[in-house]
PDB file of C-alpha atoms in Angstrom:
ATOM      1  CA  MET A  30      51.888 127.692  48.310  1.00  0.00           C
ATOM      2  CA  ALA A  31      53.802 126.112  45.356  1.00  0.00           C
ATOM      3  CA  PRO A  32      55.557 122.745  46.039  1.00  0.00           C
ATOM      4  CA  ASP A  33      59.306 122.713  46.454  1.00  0.00           C
ATOM      5  CA  THR A  34      60.807 121.257  43.270  1.00  0.00           C
ATOM      6  CA  SER A  35      64.493 121.792  44.111  1.00  0.00           C
ATOM      7  CA  THR A  36      64.942 118.129  45.082  1.00  0.00           C
ATOM      8  CA  GLN A  37      63.313 115.497  42.884  1.00  0.00           C
ATOM      9  CA  ILE A  38      63.878 111.879  41.978  1.00  0.00           C
ATOM     10  CA  HIS A  39      63.917 111.126  38.274  1.00  0.00           C
ATOM     11  CA  ASN A  40      63.613 107.742  36.606  1.00  0.00           C
ATOM     12  CA  ILE A  41      66.400 107.789  34.028  1.00  0.00           C
ATOM     13  CA  GLY A  42      66.164 104.126  33.106  1.00  0.00           C
ATOM     14  CA  TYR A  43      68.800 102.555  35.337  1.00  0.00           C
ATOM     15  CA  ARG A  44      68.037  98.899  36.002  1.00  0.00           C
ATOM     16  CA  SER A  45      68.485  97.282  39.419  1.00  0.00           C
ATOM     17  CA  TYR A  46      70.974  94.419  39.789  1.00  0.00           C
ATOM     18  CA  ASP A  47      69.412  91.274  41.077  1.00  0.00           C
ATOM     19  CA  GLY A  48      72.367  88.874  40.589  1.00  0.00           C
ATOM     20  CA  SER A  49      74.688  87.447  43.231  1.00  0.00           C
ATOM     21  CA  ARG A  50      77.280  89.609  44.897  1.00  0.00           C
ATOM     22  CA  LEU A  51      80.620  87.863  44.445  1.00  0.00           C
ATOM     23  CA  GLY A  52      82.484  89.793  47.132  1.00  0.00           C
ATOM     24  CA  ARG A  53      86.171  90.118  48.045  1.00  0.00           C
ATOM     25  CA  ALA A  54      87.073  86.514  47.308  1.00  0.00           C
ATOM     26  CA  TYR A  55      86.163  86.990  43.671  1.00  0.00           C
ATOM     27  CA  ALA A  56      88.077  90.251  43.564  1.00  0.00           C
ATOM     28  CA  ARG A  57      91.178  88.503  44.897  1.00  0.00           C
ATOM     29  CA  LYS A  58      90.776  85.733  42.358  1.00  0.00           C
ATOM     30  CA  SER A  59      90.413  88.262  39.533  1.00  0.00           C
ATOM     31  CA  LEU A  60      93.489  90.209  40.635  1.00  0.00           C
ATOM     32  CA  PHE A  61      95.449  86.986  40.990  1.00  0.00           C
ATOM     33  CA  SER A  62      94.459  85.794  37.514  1.00  0.00           C
ATOM     34  CA  GLN A  63      95.244  89.184  35.917  1.00  0.00           C
ATOM     35  CA  SER A  64      98.649  89.359  37.648  1.00  0.00           C
ATOM     36  CA  LEU A  65      99.578  85.783  36.742  1.00  0.00           C
ATOM     37  CA  ARG A  66      98.645  86.305  33.096  1.00  0.00           C
ATOM     38  CA  GLY A  67     100.533  89.569  33.088  1.00  0.00           C
ATOM     39  CA  ALA A  68     103.688  87.832  34.358  1.00  0.00           C
ATOM     40  CA  TYR A  69     103.820  86.040  30.990  1.00  0.00           C
ATOM     41  CA  GLY A  70     102.600  88.988  28.951  1.00  0.00           C
ATOM     42  CA  LEU A  71      99.136  87.561  28.376  1.00  0.00           C
ATOM     43  CA  GLY A  72      96.596  90.309  27.995  1.00  0.00           C
ATOM     44  CA  ARG A  73      99.373  92.784  27.335  1.00  0.00           C
ATOM     45  CA  SER A  74     101.085  94.062  24.193  1.00  0.00           C
ATOM     46  CA  ALA A  75     103.082  91.761  21.933  1.00  0.00           C
ATOM     47  CA  LYS A  76     106.299  93.508  23.070  1.00  0.00           C
ATOM     48  CA  SER A  77     105.496  92.602  26.693  1.00  0.00           C
ATOM     49  CA  LYS A  78     105.324  88.918  25.804  1.00  0.00           C
ATOM     50  CA  VAL A  79     108.785  88.637  24.302  1.00  0.00           C
ATOM     51  CA  LEU A  80     111.016  88.595  27.379  1.00  0.00           C
ATOM     52  CA  PRO A  81     108.924  86.302  29.677  1.00  0.00           C
ATOM     53  CA  MET A  82     108.269  83.817  26.864  1.00  0.00           C
ATOM     54  CA  LEU A  83     111.894  83.885  25.822  1.00  0.00           C
ATOM     55  CA  LEU A  84     113.114  83.220  29.346  1.00  0.00           C
ATOM     56  CA  PHE A  85     110.512  80.431  29.661  1.00  0.00           C
ATOM     57  CA  ALA A  86     111.849  78.838  26.484  1.00  0.00           C
ATOM     58  CA  VAL A  87     115.448  79.188  27.703  1.00  0.00           C
ATOM     59  CA  MET A  88     114.470  77.364  30.874  1.00  0.00           C
ATOM     60  CA  CYS A  89     112.830  74.500  29.025  1.00  0.00           C
ATOM     61  CA  VAL A  90     115.183  73.923  26.080  1.00  0.00           C
ATOM     62  CA  PRO A  91     118.080  72.524  28.233  1.00  0.00           C
ATOM     63  CA  ALA A  92     115.617  70.065  29.780  1.00  0.00           C
ATOM     64  CA  LEU A  93     114.639  68.867  26.305  1.00  0.00           C
ATOM     65  CA  ILE A  94     118.294  68.415  25.418  1.00  0.00           C
ATOM     66  CA  LEU A  95     118.977  66.476  28.616  1.00  0.00           C
ATOM     67  CA  VAL A  96     116.079  64.126  27.813  1.00  0.00           C
ATOM     68  CA  ALA A  97     117.292  63.668  24.229  1.00  0.00           C
ATOM     69  CA  VAL A  98     120.792  62.862  25.411  1.00  0.00           C
ATOM     70  CA  ALA A  99     119.511  60.382  28.006  1.00  0.00           C
ATOM     71  CA  ILE A 100     117.359  58.560  25.430  1.00  0.00           C
ATOM     72  CA  ALA A 101     120.089  58.581  22.765  1.00  0.00           C
ATOM     73  CA  VAL A 102     122.870  57.134  24.955  1.00  0.00           C
ATOM     74  CA  PRO A 103     122.709  53.356  24.914  1.00  0.00           C
ATOM     75  CA  GLY A 104     122.387  51.754  28.395  1.00  0.00           C
ATOM     76  CA  SER A 105     121.579  55.014  30.142  1.00  0.00           C
ATOM     77  CA  THR A 106     119.603  54.456  33.340  1.00  0.00           C
ATOM     78  CA  GLU A 107     119.168  58.032  34.581  1.00  0.00           C
ATOM     79  CA  LEU A 108     119.154  61.639  33.514  1.00  0.00           C
ATOM     80  CA  PRO A 109     122.526  63.469  33.204  1.00  0.00           C
ATOM     81  CA  ILE A 110     121.688  65.710  36.199  1.00  0.00           C
ATOM     82  CA  LYS A 111     119.403  65.438  39.169  1.00  0.00           C
ATOM     83  CA  TYR A 112     116.014  67.129  39.205  1.00  0.00           C
ATOM     84  CA  THR A 113     117.057  69.124  42.265  1.00  0.00           C
ATOM     85  CA  THR A 114     120.144  70.462  40.458  1.00  0.00           C
ATOM     86  CA  TYR A 115     118.218  72.090  37.575  1.00  0.00           C
ATOM     87  CA  ALA A 116     116.914  75.184  39.336  1.00  0.00           C
ATOM     88  CA  LEU A 117     120.313  75.951  40.881  1.00  0.00           C
ATOM     89  CA  THR A 118     121.993  75.591  37.471  1.00  0.00           C
ATOM     90  CA  THR A 119     119.511  78.031  35.872  1.00  0.00           C
ATOM     91  CA  GLN A 120     119.402  80.499  38.760  1.00  0.00           C
ATOM     92  CA  VAL A 121     120.508  83.389  36.557  1.00  0.00           C
ATOM     93  CA  ILE A 122     117.516  82.871  34.252  1.00  0.00           C
ATOM     94  CA  ILE A 123     115.176  82.680  37.255  1.00  0.00           C
ATOM     95  CA  GLY A 124     116.703  85.901  38.654  1.00  0.00           C
ATOM     96  CA  LEU A 125     116.286  87.719  35.335  1.00  0.00           C
ATOM     97  CA  TYR A 126     112.672  86.589  35.042  1.00  0.00           C
ATOM     98  CA  LEU A 127     111.897  87.781  38.597  1.00  0.00           C
ATOM     99  CA  ALA A 128     113.691  91.077  38.038  1.00  0.00           C
ATOM    100  CA  SER A 129     111.736  91.746  34.882  1.00  0.00           C
ATOM    101  CA  GLN A 130     108.261  90.736  36.083  1.00  0.00           C
ATOM    102  CA  ALA A 131     108.041  91.646  39.777  1.00  0.00           C
ATOM    103  CA  PRO A 132     108.379  95.409  39.075  1.00  0.00           C
ATOM    104  CA  GLN A 133     105.744  95.343  36.354  1.00  0.00           C
ATOM    105  CA  SER A 134     103.411  93.556  38.755  1.00  0.00           C
ATOM    106  CA  VAL A 135     103.556  96.166  41.517  1.00  0.00           C
ATOM    107  CA  SER A 136     105.610  99.232  40.530  1.00  0.00           C
ATOM    108  CA  ARG A 137     103.127 100.633  38.030  1.00  0.00           C
ATOM    109  CA  ASP A 138     100.304 100.275  40.533  1.00  0.00           C
ATOM    110  CA  LEU A 139     102.271 102.306  43.031  1.00  0.00           C
ATOM    111  CA  ARG A 140     103.309 104.890  40.523  1.00  0.00           C
ATOM    112  CA  PHE A 141      99.884 105.523  38.973  1.00  0.00           C
ATOM    113  CA  LYS A 142      97.758 104.624  41.994  1.00  0.00           C
ATOM    114  CA  THR A 143      95.519 102.351  39.891  1.00  0.00           C
ATOM    115  CA  VAL A 144      95.140  98.744  38.768  1.00  0.00           C
ATOM    116  CA  PRO A 145      93.927  97.470  35.357  1.00  0.00           C
ATOM    117  CA  LEU A 146      90.684  96.148  36.932  1.00  0.00           C
ATOM    118  CA  TYR A 147      87.511  97.811  38.070  1.00  0.00           C
ATOM    119  CA  PHE A 148      86.140  96.635  41.434  1.00  0.00           C
ATOM    120  CA  SER A 149      82.548  97.346  42.298  1.00  0.00           C
ATOM    121  CA  ARG A 150      83.524  97.259  45.938  1.00  0.00           C
ATOM    122  CA  PRO A 151      86.849  98.356  47.515  1.00  0.00           C
ATOM    123  CA  ILE A 152      89.353  95.574  48.229  1.00  0.00           C
ATOM    124  CA  GLU A 153      91.344  95.446  51.404  1.00  0.00           C
ATOM    125  CA  ARG A 154      95.116  95.732  51.677  1.00  0.00           C
ATOM    126  CA  VAL A 155      95.426  92.015  52.500  1.00  0.00           C
ATOM    127  CA  ASP A 156      93.489  91.130  49.342  1.00  0.00           C
ATOM    128  CA  TYR A 157      95.938  92.993  47.163  1.00  0.00           C
ATOM    129  CA  VAL A 158      99.066  91.668  48.835  1.00  0.00           C
ATOM    130  CA  VAL A 159      97.895  88.052  48.896  1.00  0.00           C
ATOM    131  CA  ALA A 160      96.816  88.180  45.213  1.00  0.00           C
ATOM    132  CA  LYS A 161     100.079  89.678  44.046  1.00  0.00           C
ATOM    133  CA  PHE A 162     102.250  87.398  46.189  1.00  0.00           C
ATOM    134  CA  ALA A 163     100.365  84.266  45.063  1.00  0.00           C
ATOM    135  CA  ALA A 164     100.478  85.337  41.409  1.00  0.00           C
ATOM    136  CA  MET A 165     104.213  85.979  41.402  1.00  0.00           C
ATOM    137  CA  ALA A 166     104.929  82.738  43.268  1.00  0.00           C
ATOM    138  CA  SER A 167     102.743  80.799  40.828  1.00  0.00           C
ATOM    139  CA  ALA A 168     104.462  82.397  37.807  1.00  0.00           C
ATOM    140  CA  LEU A 169     107.870  81.394  39.247  1.00  0.00           C
ATOM    141  CA  PHE A 170     106.649  77.916  40.048  1.00  0.00           C
ATOM    142  CA  ILE A 171     105.453  77.456  36.458  1.00  0.00           C
ATOM    143  CA  LEU A 172     108.850  78.694  35.240  1.00  0.00           C
ATOM    144  CA  THR A 173     110.833  76.338  37.450  1.00  0.00           C
ATOM    145  CA  ALA A 174     108.593  73.290  37.454  1.00  0.00           C
ATOM    146  CA  SER A 175     107.954  73.092  33.692  1.00  0.00           C
ATOM    147  CA  PRO A 176     111.506  71.858  32.884  1.00  0.00           C
ATOM    148  CA  LEU A 177     111.166  69.277  35.651  1.00  0.00           C
ATOM    149  CA  VAL A 178     107.918  68.007  34.077  1.00  0.00           C
ATOM    150  CA  ILE A 179     109.735  67.713  30.728  1.00  0.00           C
ATOM    151  CA  MET A 180     112.558  65.766  32.371  1.00  0.00           C
ATOM    152  CA  TYR A 181     110.154  63.488  34.234  1.00  0.00           C
ATOM    153  CA  ILE A 182     108.105  62.675  31.131  1.00  0.00           C
ATOM    154  CA  GLY A 183     111.266  62.077  29.173  1.00  0.00           C
ATOM    155  CA  SER A 184     112.621  59.715  31.850  1.00  0.00           C
ATOM    156  CA  LEU A 185     109.432  57.683  31.777  1.00  0.00           C
ATOM    157  CA  LEU A 186     109.577  57.527  27.965  1.00  0.00           C
ATOM    158  CA  ALA A 187     113.187  56.282  28.311  1.00  0.00           C
ATOM    159  CA  LYS A 188     111.882  53.605  30.714  1.00  0.00           C
ATOM    160  CA  PHE A 189     114.085  54.659  33.598  1.00  0.00           C
ATOM    161  CA  ASP A 190     113.155  53.296  37.037  1.00  0.00           C
ATOM    162  CA  PHE A 191     109.695  54.711  37.845  1.00  0.00           C
ATOM    163  CA  GLY A 192     110.146  54.830  41.622  1.00  0.00           C
ATOM    164  CA  ASP A 193     113.476  56.633  41.505  1.00  0.00           C
ATOM    165  CA  GLN A 194     112.307  59.159  38.955  1.00  0.00           C
ATOM    166  CA  THR A 195     109.069  59.882  40.767  1.00  0.00           C
ATOM    167  CA  LYS A 196     110.873  60.377  44.063  1.00  0.00           C
ATOM    168  CA  GLY A 197     113.428  62.711  42.551  1.00  0.00           C
ATOM    169  CA  PHE A 198     110.718  64.633  40.685  1.00  0.00           C
ATOM    170  CA  GLY A 199     108.636  65.055  43.878  1.00  0.00           C
ATOM    171  CA  GLN A 200     111.623  66.235  45.873  1.00  0.00           C
ATOM    172  CA  ALA A 201     112.482  68.802  43.221  1.00  0.00           C
ATOM    173  CA  LEU A 202     108.901  70.102  43.153  1.00  0.00           C
ATOM    174  CA  VAL A 203     109.049  70.763  46.892  1.00  0.00           C
ATOM    175  CA  SER A 204     112.363  72.576  46.402  1.00  0.00           C
ATOM    176  CA  VAL A 205     111.157  74.827  43.566  1.00  0.00           C
ATOM    177  CA  LEU A 206     107.926  75.565  45.472  1.00  0.00           C
ATOM    178  CA  LEU A 207     109.945  76.923  48.414  1.00  0.00           C
ATOM    179  CA  LEU A 208     112.249  78.719  45.950  1.00  0.00           C
ATOM    180  CA  SER A 209     109.262  80.312  44.235  1.00  0.00           C
ATOM    181  CA  LEU A 210     107.779  81.561  47.488  1.00  0.00           C
ATOM    182  CA  LEU A 211     111.107  82.852  48.830  1.00  0.00           C
ATOM    183  CA  PHE A 212     112.196  84.605  45.630  1.00  0.00           C
ATOM    184  CA  SER A 213     108.746  86.058  44.971  1.00  0.00           C
ATOM    185  CA  GLY A 214     108.565  87.535  48.417  1.00  0.00           C
ATOM    186  CA  LEU A 215     112.005  89.104  48.193  1.00  0.00           C
ATOM    187  CA  GLY A 216     111.446  90.283  44.628  1.00  0.00           C
ATOM    188  CA  LEU A 217     108.063  91.925  45.358  1.00  0.00           C
ATOM    189  CA  VAL A 218     109.445  93.696  48.450  1.00  0.00           C
ATOM    190  CA  MET A 219     112.316  95.178  46.430  1.00  0.00           C
ATOM    191  CA  ALA A 220     109.960  96.165  43.582  1.00  0.00           C
ATOM    192  CA  ALA A 221     107.436  97.729  46.002  1.00  0.00           C
ATOM    193  CA  LEU A 222     110.037  99.972  47.600  1.00  0.00           C
ATOM    194  CA  THR A 223     110.075 102.202  44.574  1.00  0.00           C
ATOM    195  CA  PRO A 224     107.526 103.078  41.836  1.00  0.00           C
ATOM    196  CA  ARG A 225     110.436 103.311  39.348  1.00  0.00           C
ATOM    197  CA  ARG A 226     110.635 100.017  37.505  1.00  0.00           C
ATOM    198  CA  GLY A 227     114.339 100.358  36.636  1.00  0.00           C
ATOM    199  CA  PHE A 228     115.331 100.767  40.269  1.00  0.00           C
ATOM    200  CA  GLY A 229     113.247  97.690  41.152  1.00  0.00           C
ATOM    201  CA  VAL A 230     114.998  95.612  38.523  1.00  0.00           C
ATOM    202  CA  ALA A 231     118.423  96.590  39.801  1.00  0.00           C
ATOM    203  CA  ALA A 232     117.460  95.988  43.461  1.00  0.00           C
ATOM    204  CA  ILE A 233     116.152  92.493  42.756  1.00  0.00           C
ATOM    205  CA  ILE A 234     119.233  91.455  40.849  1.00  0.00           C
ATOM    206  CA  ALA A 235     121.437  92.867  43.610  1.00  0.00           C
ATOM    207  CA  VAL A 236     119.535  91.010  46.362  1.00  0.00           C
ATOM    208  CA  LEU A 237     119.752  87.654  44.533  1.00  0.00           C
ATOM    209  CA  LEU A 238     123.210  87.736  43.001  1.00  0.00           C
ATOM    210  CA  ILE A 239     125.444  89.840  45.258  1.00  0.00           C
ATOM    211  CA  PRO A 240     124.869  87.783  48.416  1.00  0.00           C
ATOM    212  CA  PHE A 241     125.310  84.595  46.461  1.00  0.00           C
ATOM    213  CA  GLY A 242     128.663  85.699  45.003  1.00  0.00           C
ATOM    214  CA  ALA A 243     129.901  86.911  48.393  1.00  0.00           C
ATOM    215  CA  VAL A 244     128.758  83.763  50.246  1.00  0.00           C
ATOM    216  CA  THR A 245     130.237  81.432  47.611  1.00  0.00           C
ATOM    217  CA  ALA A 246     133.583  83.230  47.720  1.00  0.00           C
ATOM    218  CA  VAL A 247     133.805  83.115  51.509  1.00  0.00           C
ATOM    219  CA  GLN A 248     132.663  79.454  51.557  1.00  0.00           C
ATOM    220  CA  GLY A 249     135.470  78.607  49.175  1.00  0.00           C
ATOM    221  CA  ILE A 250     138.013  80.363  51.409  1.00  0.00           C
ATOM    222  CA  ALA A 251     136.709  78.659  54.545  1.00  0.00           C
ATOM    223  CA  ASN A 252     136.839  75.234  52.877  1.00  0.00           C
ATOM    224  CA  SER A 253     140.376  75.744  51.564  1.00  0.00           C
ATOM    225  CA  THR A 254     141.659  76.897  54.927  1.00  0.00           C
ATOM    226  CA  GLY A 255     140.427  73.803  56.745  1.00  0.00           C
ATOM    227  CA  SER A 256     137.179  75.146  58.178  1.00  0.00           C
ATOM    228  CA  PRO A 257     134.510  73.006  56.495  1.00  0.00           C
ATOM    229  CA  ASP A 258     132.051  73.382  59.355  1.00  0.00           C
ATOM    230  CA  VAL A 259     131.877  77.126  58.691  1.00  0.00           C
ATOM    231  CA  VAL A 260     130.680  76.478  55.104  1.00  0.00           C
ATOM    232  CA  GLN A 261     127.226  75.302  56.161  1.00  0.00           C
ATOM    233  CA  TRP A 262     126.677  78.317  58.416  1.00  0.00           C
ATOM    234  CA  LEU A 263     127.652  80.756  55.677  1.00  0.00           C
ATOM    235  CA  GLY A 264     124.937  79.287  53.471  1.00  0.00           C
ATOM    236  CA  LEU A 265     122.351  81.005  55.663  1.00  0.00           C
ATOM    237  CA  PHE A 266     123.189  84.422  54.184  1.00  0.00           C
ATOM    238  CA  SER A 267     122.075  84.018  50.581  1.00  0.00           C
ATOM    239  CA  PRO A 268     118.679  83.040  49.048  1.00  0.00           C
ATOM    240  CA  ILE A 269     120.216  80.622  46.585  1.00  0.00           C
ATOM    241  CA  THR A 270     122.438  78.887  49.158  1.00  0.00           C
ATOM    242  CA  LEU A 271     119.451  78.596  51.538  1.00  0.00           C
ATOM    243  CA  ILE A 272     117.593  76.522  48.957  1.00  0.00           C
ATOM    244  CA  ASP A 273     120.766  74.568  48.149  1.00  0.00           C
ATOM    245  CA  GLY A 274     121.421  73.731  51.792  1.00  0.00           C
ATOM    246  CA  LEU A 275     117.786  72.795  52.495  1.00  0.00           C
ATOM    247  CA  GLN A 276     117.443  70.383  49.624  1.00  0.00           C
ATOM    248  CA  ALA A 277     120.822  68.845  50.317  1.00  0.00           C
ATOM    249  CA  SER A 278     119.736  68.161  53.909  1.00  0.00           C
ATOM    250  CA  PHE A 279     116.251  66.826  53.350  1.00  0.00           C
ATOM    251  CA  LEU A 280     115.516  66.332  49.652  1.00  0.00           C
ATOM    252  CA  GLY A 281     118.302  64.063  48.476  1.00  0.00           C
ATOM    253  CA  ALA A 282     120.123  66.735  46.460  1.00  0.00           C
ATOM    254  CA  THR A 283     123.849  66.958  45.917  1.00  0.00           C
ATOM    255  CA  SER A 284     125.149  70.101  47.633  1.00  0.00           C
ATOM    256  CA  ALA A 285     126.812  72.753  45.499  1.00  0.00           C
ATOM    257  CA  PHE A 286     128.756  73.928  48.535  1.00  0.00           C
ATOM    258  CA  PRO A 287     132.577  73.626  48.417  1.00  0.00           C
ATOM    259  CA  GLY A 288     133.413  70.014  49.198  1.00  0.00           C
ATOM    260  CA  GLN A 289     129.765  69.053  48.437  1.00  0.00           C
ATOM    261  CA  GLU A 290     129.150  68.414  52.130  1.00  0.00           C
ATOM    262  CA  PRO A 291     125.440  68.912  52.998  1.00  0.00           C
ATOM    263  CA  PRO A 292     124.511  70.783  56.173  1.00  0.00           C
ATOM    264  CA  SER A 293     123.788  68.627  59.220  1.00  0.00           C
ATOM    265  CA  THR A 294     120.186  67.846  60.097  1.00  0.00           C
ATOM    266  CA  ALA A 295     120.110  70.450  62.845  1.00  0.00           C
ATOM    267  CA  VAL A 296     121.500  73.142  60.562  1.00  0.00           C
ATOM    268  CA  GLY A 297     119.126  71.968  57.828  1.00  0.00           C
ATOM    269  CA  VAL A 298     116.197  72.628  60.158  1.00  0.00           C
ATOM    270  CA  LEU A 299     117.594  76.137  60.723  1.00  0.00           C
ATOM    271  CA  TYR A 300     117.744  76.594  56.913  1.00  0.00           C
ATOM    272  CA  LEU A 301     114.060  75.705  56.753  1.00  0.00           C
ATOM    273  CA  LEU A 302     113.149  78.062  59.571  1.00  0.00           C
ATOM    274  CA  VAL A 303     115.097  80.930  57.945  1.00  0.00           C
ATOM    275  CA  ILE A 304     113.375  80.339  54.603  1.00  0.00           C
ATOM    276  CA  LEU A 305     109.922  80.306  56.219  1.00  0.00           C
ATOM    277  CA  GLY A 306     110.851  83.361  58.255  1.00  0.00           C
ATOM    278  CA  LEU A 307     111.958  85.267  55.154  1.00  0.00           C
ATOM    279  CA  ILE A 308     108.703  84.321  53.345  1.00  0.00           C
ATOM    280  CA  ALA A 309     106.591  85.500  56.315  1.00  0.00           C
ATOM    281  CA  GLY A 310     108.783  88.593  56.702  1.00  0.00           C
ATOM    282  CA  SER A 311     108.368  89.491  53.025  1.00  0.00           C
ATOM    283  CA  TYR A 312     104.609  89.258  53.394  1.00  0.00           C
ATOM    284  CA  ALA A 313     104.713  91.492  56.524  1.00  0.00           C
ATOM    285  CA  ALA A 314     106.999  93.978  54.732  1.00  0.00           C
ATOM    286  CA  LEU A 315     104.577  94.176  51.794  1.00  0.00           C
ATOM    287  CA  MET A 316     101.660  94.770  54.159  1.00  0.00           C
ATOM    288  CA  ALA A 317     103.625  97.576  55.859  1.00  0.00           C
ATOM    289  CA  ARG A 318     104.635  99.072  52.508  1.00  0.00           C
ATOM    290  CA  TYR A 319     101.062  99.274  51.245  1.00  0.00           C
ATOM    291  CA  ARG A 320      99.841 100.581  54.574  1.00  0.00           C
ATOM    292  CA  LYS A 321     102.280 103.452  54.121  1.00  0.00           C
ATOM    293  CA  ALA A 322     101.172 103.881  50.502  1.00  0.00           C
ATOM    294  CA  GLY A 323      97.582 104.309  51.649  1.00  0.00           C
ATOM    295  CA  LEU A 324      96.029 101.129  50.323  1.00  0.00           C
TER     296      LEU A 324
END
């Protein structure tokens, strides 16, 4: 009887892999690195680099001007504005950056069901969400902390008091770290709700700017009608005013609220809890969104 040749094993020259298996941790690191680079257009087309780099320059140039003014003015002993004020002053730039980059980070992946990396093993949903969240927060932290570094170096060159400048710089870093986590979470959730990038951009701008405008207007009315205690409670309803109230309570910042009265310590603790709750809630919402998307 002739042997059955319908199933055979052929040696076609493939070589076995004897190297180390890097696993999911390396996959997360690779996705984080690719997403962070992409947030500034690195590894993408020249056209993709224009807007993020332009916004980064717009964030840094005023800091250079502040340093130049402080050095040029005789007898100056401090910078024209506090470190903690800078991010609030440039909130529109931060919002535009987030609105432009958060959708490109996640919307295309949802639309085309693919990522620009090849994984030899499947990644888990948590790997994707953690990598994207961390990358967007890191990109925002770079954007917001770079001007502070410029101001700090300039203050040391101007021979301002080292202790005061270091304290103010450290407080501002804590503030922009929380801002970066909060804004990144909210921005990614808005961007992940739709695979259409344009809708994501509009949703992010609306979430950041509309509540701020509404809260600021109502705070002004409350302050002018003799209800200053209401002002601090109203600050809980906007991402920008949450950061403002927190740093005014605990980080030595001057409040931008009407009347410049910082929230009380108890309300400041509530601000912190709301911020942490929103960050955790954003992560949970992203996990739920990608569970629904089938990741």
